[in-house]
Every structure is written in C-alpha cells, then in structure tokens.
Coordinates of N, CA and C in Angstrom, one line a residue:
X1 N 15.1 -86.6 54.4 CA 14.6 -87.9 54.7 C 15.7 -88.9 54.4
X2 N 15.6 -90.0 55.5 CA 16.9 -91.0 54.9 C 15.6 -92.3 54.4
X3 N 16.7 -93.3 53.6 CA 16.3 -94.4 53.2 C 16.0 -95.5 54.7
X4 N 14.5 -95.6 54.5 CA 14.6 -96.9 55.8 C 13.3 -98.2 56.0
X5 N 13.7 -98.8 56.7 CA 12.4 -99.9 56.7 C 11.4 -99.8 57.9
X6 N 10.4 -100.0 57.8 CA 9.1 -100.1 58.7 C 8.7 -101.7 58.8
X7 N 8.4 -102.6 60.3 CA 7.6 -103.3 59.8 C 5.6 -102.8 59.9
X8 N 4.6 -103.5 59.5 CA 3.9 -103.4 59.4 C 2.6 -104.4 59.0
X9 N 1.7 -104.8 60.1 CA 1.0 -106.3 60.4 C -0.1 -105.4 60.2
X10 N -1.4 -106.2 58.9 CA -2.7 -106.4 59.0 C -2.9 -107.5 59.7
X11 N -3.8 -106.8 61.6 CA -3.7 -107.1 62.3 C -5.4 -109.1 61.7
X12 N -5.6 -109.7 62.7 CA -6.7 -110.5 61.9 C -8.1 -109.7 61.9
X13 N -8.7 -108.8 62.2 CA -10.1 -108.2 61.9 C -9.9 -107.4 60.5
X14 N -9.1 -106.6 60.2 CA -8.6 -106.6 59.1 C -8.2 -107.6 57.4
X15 N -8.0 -108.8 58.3 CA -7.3 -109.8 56.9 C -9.0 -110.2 56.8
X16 N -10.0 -110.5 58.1 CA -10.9 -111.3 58.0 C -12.1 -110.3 57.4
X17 N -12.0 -109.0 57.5 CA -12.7 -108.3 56.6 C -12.4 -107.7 55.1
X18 N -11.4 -108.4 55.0 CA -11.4 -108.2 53.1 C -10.7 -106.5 52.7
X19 N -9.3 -106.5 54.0 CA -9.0 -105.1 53.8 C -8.0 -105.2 53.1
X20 N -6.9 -106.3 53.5 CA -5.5 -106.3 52.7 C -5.3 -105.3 51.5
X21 N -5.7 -105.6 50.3 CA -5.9 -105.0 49.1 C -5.6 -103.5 49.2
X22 N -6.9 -103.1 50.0 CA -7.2 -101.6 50.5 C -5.7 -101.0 51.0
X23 N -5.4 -101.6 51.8 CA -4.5 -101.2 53.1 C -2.6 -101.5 51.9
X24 N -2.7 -102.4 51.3 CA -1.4 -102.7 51.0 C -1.8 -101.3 49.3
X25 N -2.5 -100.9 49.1 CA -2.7 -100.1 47.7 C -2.3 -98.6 48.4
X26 N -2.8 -98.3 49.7 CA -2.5 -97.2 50.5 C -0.7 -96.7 50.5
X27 N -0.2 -98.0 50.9 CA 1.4 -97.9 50.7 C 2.0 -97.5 49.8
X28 N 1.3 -98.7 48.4 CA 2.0 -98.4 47.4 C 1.5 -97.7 46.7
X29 N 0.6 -96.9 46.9 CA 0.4 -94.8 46.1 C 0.8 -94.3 46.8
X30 N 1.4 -94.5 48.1 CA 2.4 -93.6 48.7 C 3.6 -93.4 47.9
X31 N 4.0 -94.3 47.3 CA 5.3 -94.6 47.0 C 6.5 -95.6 47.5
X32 N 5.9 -96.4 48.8 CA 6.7 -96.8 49.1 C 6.9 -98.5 48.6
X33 N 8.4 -99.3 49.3 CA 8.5 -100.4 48.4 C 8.2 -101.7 49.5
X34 N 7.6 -102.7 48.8 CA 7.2 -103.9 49.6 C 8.5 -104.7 49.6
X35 N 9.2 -104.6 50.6 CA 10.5 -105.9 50.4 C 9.9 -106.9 51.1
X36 N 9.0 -107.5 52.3 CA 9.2 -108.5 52.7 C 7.2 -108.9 52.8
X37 N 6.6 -109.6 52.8 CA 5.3 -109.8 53.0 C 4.9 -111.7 53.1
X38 N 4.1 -112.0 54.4 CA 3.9 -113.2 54.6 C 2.3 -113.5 55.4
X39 N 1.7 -114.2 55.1 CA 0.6 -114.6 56.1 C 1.2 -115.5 57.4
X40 N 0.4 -115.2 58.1 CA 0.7 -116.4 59.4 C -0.2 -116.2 60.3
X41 N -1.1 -117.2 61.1 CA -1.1 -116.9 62.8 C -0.2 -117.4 63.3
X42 N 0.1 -116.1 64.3 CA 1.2 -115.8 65.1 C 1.1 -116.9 66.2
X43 N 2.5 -117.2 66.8 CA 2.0 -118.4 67.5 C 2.1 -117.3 69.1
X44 N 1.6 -117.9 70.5 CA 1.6 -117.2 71.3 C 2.9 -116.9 71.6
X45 N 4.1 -117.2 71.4 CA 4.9 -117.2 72.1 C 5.8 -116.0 71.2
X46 N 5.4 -115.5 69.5 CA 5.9 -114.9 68.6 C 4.9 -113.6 69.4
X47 N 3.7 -113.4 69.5 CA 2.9 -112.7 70.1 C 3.4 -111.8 71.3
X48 N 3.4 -112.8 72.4 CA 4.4 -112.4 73.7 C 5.0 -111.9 73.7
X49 N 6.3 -111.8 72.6 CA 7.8 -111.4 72.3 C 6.9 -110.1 71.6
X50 N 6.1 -109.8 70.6 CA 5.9 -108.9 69.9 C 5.7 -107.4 70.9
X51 N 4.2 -108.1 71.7 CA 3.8 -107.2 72.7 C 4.5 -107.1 73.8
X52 N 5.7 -107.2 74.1 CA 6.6 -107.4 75.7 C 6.4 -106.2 76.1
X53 N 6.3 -105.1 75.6 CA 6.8 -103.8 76.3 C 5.0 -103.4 77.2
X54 N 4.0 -104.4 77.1 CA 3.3 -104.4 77.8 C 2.7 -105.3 78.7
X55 N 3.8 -106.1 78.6 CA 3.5 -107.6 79.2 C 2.5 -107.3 81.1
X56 N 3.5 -106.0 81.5 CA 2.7 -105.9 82.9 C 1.3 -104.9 83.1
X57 N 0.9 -104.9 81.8 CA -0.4 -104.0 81.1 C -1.7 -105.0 81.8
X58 N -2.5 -104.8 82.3 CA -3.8 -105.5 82.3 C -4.5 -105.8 81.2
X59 N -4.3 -105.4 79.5 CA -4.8 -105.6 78.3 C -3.9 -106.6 77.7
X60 N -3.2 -106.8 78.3 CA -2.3 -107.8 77.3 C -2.1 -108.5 77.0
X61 N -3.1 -110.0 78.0 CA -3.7 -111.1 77.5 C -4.3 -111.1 76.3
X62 N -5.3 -109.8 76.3 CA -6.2 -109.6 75.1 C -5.5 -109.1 74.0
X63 N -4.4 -109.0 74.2 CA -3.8 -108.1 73.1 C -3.3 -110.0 72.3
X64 N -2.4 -110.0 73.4 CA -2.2 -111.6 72.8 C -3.3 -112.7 72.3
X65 N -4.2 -112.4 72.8 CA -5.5 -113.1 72.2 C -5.9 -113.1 70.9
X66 N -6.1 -111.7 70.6 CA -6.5 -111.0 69.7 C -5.4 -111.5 68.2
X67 N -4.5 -111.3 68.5 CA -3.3 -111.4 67.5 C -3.5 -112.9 67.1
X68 N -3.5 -113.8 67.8 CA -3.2 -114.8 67.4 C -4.4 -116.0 67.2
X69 N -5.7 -114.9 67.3 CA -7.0 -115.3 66.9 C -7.0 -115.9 65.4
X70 N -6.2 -115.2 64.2 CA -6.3 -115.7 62.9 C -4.9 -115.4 62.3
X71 N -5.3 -115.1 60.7 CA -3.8 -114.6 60.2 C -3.8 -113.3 60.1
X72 N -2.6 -113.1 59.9 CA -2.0 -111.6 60.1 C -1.4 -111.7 58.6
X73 N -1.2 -110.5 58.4 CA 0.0 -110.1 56.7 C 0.9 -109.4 57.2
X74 N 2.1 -110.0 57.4 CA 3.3 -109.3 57.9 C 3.9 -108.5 56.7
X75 N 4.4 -107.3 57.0 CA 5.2 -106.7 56.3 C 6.4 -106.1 56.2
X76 N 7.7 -105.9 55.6 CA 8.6 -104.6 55.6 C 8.5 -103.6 54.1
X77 N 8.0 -102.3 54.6 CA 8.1 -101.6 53.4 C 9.7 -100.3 54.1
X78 N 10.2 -100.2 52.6 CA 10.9 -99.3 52.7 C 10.8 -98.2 52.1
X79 N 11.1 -96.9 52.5 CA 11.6 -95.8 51.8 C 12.2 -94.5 52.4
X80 N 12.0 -93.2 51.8 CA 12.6 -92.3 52.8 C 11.3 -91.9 53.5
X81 N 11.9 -91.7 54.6 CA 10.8 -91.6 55.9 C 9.9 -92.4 56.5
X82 N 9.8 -93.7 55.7 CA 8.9 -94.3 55.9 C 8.1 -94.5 57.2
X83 N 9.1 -94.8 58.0 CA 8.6 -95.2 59.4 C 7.7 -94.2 60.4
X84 N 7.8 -92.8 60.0 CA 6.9 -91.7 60.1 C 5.6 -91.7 59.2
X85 N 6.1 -91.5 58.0 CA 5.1 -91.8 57.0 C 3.9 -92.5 57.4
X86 N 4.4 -93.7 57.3 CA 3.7 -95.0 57.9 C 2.4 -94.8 59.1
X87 N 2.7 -94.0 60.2 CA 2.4 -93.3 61.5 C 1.1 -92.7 61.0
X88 N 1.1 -91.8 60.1 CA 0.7 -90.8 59.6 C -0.4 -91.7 58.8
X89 N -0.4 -92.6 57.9 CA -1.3 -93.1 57.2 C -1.7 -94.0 57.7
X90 N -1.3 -94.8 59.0 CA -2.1 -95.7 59.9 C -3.3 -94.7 60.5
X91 N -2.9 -93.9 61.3 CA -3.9 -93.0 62.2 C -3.6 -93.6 63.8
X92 N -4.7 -92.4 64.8 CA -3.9 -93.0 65.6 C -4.7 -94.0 66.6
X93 N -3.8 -94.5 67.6 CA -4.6 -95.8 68.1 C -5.9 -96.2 67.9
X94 N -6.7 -95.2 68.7 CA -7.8 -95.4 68.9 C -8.3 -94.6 67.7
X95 N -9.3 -95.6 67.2 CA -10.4 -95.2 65.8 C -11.0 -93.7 65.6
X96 N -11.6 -93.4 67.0 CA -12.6 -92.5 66.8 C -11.6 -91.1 67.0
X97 N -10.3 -91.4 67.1 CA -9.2 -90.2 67.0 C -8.9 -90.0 65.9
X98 N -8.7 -90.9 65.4 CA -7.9 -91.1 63.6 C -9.0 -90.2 63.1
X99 N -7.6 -89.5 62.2 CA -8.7 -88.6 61.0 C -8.7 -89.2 60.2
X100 N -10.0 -88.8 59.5 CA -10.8 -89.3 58.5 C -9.0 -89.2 57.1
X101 N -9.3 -90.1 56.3 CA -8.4 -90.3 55.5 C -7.3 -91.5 55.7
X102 N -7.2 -91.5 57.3 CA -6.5 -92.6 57.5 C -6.6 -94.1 57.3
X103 N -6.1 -95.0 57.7 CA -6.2 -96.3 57.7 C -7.0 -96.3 58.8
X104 N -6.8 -96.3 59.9 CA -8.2 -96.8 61.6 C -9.2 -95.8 61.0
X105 N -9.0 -94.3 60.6 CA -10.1 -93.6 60.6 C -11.1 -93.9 59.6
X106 N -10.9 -94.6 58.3 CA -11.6 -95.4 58.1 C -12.1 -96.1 57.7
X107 N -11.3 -97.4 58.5 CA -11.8 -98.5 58.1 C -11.7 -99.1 59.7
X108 N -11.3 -98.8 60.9 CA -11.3 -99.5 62.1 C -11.9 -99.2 63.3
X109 N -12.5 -100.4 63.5 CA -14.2 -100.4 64.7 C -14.0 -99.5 66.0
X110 N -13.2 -100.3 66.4 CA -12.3 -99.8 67.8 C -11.0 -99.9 68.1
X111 N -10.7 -99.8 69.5 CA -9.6 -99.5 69.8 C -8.8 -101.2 70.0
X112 N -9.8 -101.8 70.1 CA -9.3 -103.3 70.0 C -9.6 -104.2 69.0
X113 N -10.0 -103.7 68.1 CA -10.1 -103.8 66.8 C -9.7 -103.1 65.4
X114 N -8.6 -102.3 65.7 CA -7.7 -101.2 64.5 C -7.2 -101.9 63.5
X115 N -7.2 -102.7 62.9 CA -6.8 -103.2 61.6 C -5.6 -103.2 61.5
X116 N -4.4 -102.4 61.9 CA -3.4 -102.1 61.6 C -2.3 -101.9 62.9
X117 N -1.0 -102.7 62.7 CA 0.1 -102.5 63.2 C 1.5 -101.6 62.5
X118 N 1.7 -100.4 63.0 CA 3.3 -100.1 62.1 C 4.1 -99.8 63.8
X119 N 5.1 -100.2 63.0 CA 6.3 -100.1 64.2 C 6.4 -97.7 64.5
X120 N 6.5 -97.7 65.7 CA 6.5 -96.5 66.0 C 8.1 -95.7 65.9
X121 N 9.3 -96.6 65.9 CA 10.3 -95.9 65.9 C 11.8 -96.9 65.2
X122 N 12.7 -96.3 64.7 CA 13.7 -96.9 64.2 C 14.1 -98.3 65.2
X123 N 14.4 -98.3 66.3 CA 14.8 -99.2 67.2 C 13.6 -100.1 67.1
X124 N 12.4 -99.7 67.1 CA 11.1 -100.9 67.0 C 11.2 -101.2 66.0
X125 N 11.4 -100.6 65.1 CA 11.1 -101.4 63.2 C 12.0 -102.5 63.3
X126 N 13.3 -101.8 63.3 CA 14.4 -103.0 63.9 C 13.9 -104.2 64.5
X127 N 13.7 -104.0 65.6 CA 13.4 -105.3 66.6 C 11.7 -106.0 65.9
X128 N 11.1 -105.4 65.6 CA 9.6 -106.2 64.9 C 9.6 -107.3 63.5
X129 N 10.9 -106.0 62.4 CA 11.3 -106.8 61.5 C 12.2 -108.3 61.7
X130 N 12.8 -108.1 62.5 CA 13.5 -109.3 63.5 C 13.2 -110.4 63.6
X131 N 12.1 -110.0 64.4 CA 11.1 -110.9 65.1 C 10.0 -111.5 64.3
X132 N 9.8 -110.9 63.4 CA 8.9 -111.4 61.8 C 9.4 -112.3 61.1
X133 N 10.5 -111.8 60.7 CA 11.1 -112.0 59.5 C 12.6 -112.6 59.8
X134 N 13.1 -113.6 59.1 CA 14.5 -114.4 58.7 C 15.0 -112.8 58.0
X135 N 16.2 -112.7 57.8 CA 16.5 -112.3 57.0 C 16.6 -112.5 55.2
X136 N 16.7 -113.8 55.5 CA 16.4 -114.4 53.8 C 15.0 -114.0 53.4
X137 N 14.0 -113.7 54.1 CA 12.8 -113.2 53.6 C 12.6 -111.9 53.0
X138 N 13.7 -111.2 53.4 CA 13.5 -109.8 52.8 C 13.9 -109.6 51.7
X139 N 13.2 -109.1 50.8 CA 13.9 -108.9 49.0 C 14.7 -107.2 48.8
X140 N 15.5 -107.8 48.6 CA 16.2 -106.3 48.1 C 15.9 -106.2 46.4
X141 N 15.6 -105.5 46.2 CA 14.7 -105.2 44.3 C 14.6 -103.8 44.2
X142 N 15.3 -103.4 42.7 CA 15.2 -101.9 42.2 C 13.9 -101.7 41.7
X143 N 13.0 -100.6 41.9 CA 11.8 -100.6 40.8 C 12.2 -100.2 39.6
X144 N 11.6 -100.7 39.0 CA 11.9 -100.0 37.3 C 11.6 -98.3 36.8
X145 N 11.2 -97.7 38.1 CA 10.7 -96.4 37.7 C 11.8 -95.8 38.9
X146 N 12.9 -96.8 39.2 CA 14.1 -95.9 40.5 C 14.5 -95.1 39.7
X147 N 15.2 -94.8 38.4 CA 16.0 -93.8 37.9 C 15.0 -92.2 38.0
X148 N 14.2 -92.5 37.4 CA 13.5 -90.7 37.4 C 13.4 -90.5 38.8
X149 N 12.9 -91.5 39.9 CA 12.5 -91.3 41.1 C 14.4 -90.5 41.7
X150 N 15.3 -90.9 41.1 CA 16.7 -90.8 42.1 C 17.0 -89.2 41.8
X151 N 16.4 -88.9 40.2 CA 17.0 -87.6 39.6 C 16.0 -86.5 40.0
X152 N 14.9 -86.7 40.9 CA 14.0 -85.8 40.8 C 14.2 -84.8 41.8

C-alpha cells in the first residue's frame, strides 16, 4: 500500500440527520488520518465544477440541487490505501446494494439520498481535494501513536 489522500463530503441528508459523528468515527477506527475538514454549502458554481463529468447526465441538475440544498463536511483523510479503503467503507452507490456494514448500507435511504461522497480514484482525489480545499487548509500532523504504527 502507498501513503495517500482521499477527499470525502458528508453529503447534506447526512449532516441534517445527525450522522457526521458516526461517519467521521468509521475513518478514524479505521486508522486513517483527518488532515483537512470544513463545513460549507456548496455554492452552485463549486457544485457544477464538482459534478462536471456528468454535466450531460439528465440527473444532474438534481445532483446539483441536492448538494447545495445545505451544508456539507468536506474532508481529506490520508493513509495507506486509503482511497480504496475509503470505496470499501462508503458502500456502493446505490443503498439497497451496499452491504450491510457499510456507510449507504446502513445508514442511506436511496440512491439520491447516500449520505456520502469519497473520490473513486487517485486523479479524482487530486482534482476534488483541489476544488475543496486551498492548500493552506490541509494540516500536515504526526500522530502520537506514528512510531509503533511505522515499526509494525
């Protein structure tokens, strides 16, 4: 596994059902590390840019709708593998696919209501973290439990 970053949005049905807690405790008993985290609603035009790769989608007003209905909790977590990892503990798109254990499987309604965004691939983490985040926003920080973690 190499060392890497993911971004990762509690989408607003998620923030407005009292999941953050849940969803950000999932990460961090994974193991992984919180460098960057912010509330916002997204403005339409940060939306737009988010969702482009569907812009000629027939869902993608609603996609932009949806997002920018409330706030979001933006994230970058890092570690090794993360951005797979990540994949794996969101679940997948649609709710009633996700297996049980996951983040959509269960805690999310539908398929237009999944609680959760993670970037799918190294080139998207890149470009999402980007588009999130300044770079001054990101914290670079050792944990205090990195030494056993490096020797293990």
């Amino acid at each position: 596994m190499t060392l890497e970053r993911t971004f990762v949005a509690i989408k607003p049905d998620g923030v407005q059902r009292g999941l953050v807690s849940e969803i950000l405790g999932r990460f961090e008993r994974k193991g992984f590390k919180l460098v960057a985290l912010k509330q916002l609603t997204p403005s339409r035009e940060l939306a737009e840019k988010h969702y482009g790769v569907h812009c000629e989608r027939p869902f993608f007003k609603g996609l932009v709708d949806f997002i920018t209905s409330g706030p979001v909790i933006a994230m970058v977590w890092e570690g090794d593998g993360v951005i797979s990892s990540a994949r794996k503990l969101i679940g997948a798109t649609k709710p009633l696919e996700a297996e049980p254990g996951t983040i959509r499987g269960d805690l999310a309604v539908n398929i237009g209501r999944n609680v959760i965004h993670g970037s799918d691939g190294p080139e998207t983490a890149k470009f999402e973290i980007g588009l999130w985040f300044d770079y001054s926003e990101i914290n670079e920080w050792l944990p205090s439990d990195n030494q056993w973690r490096i020797e293990s």
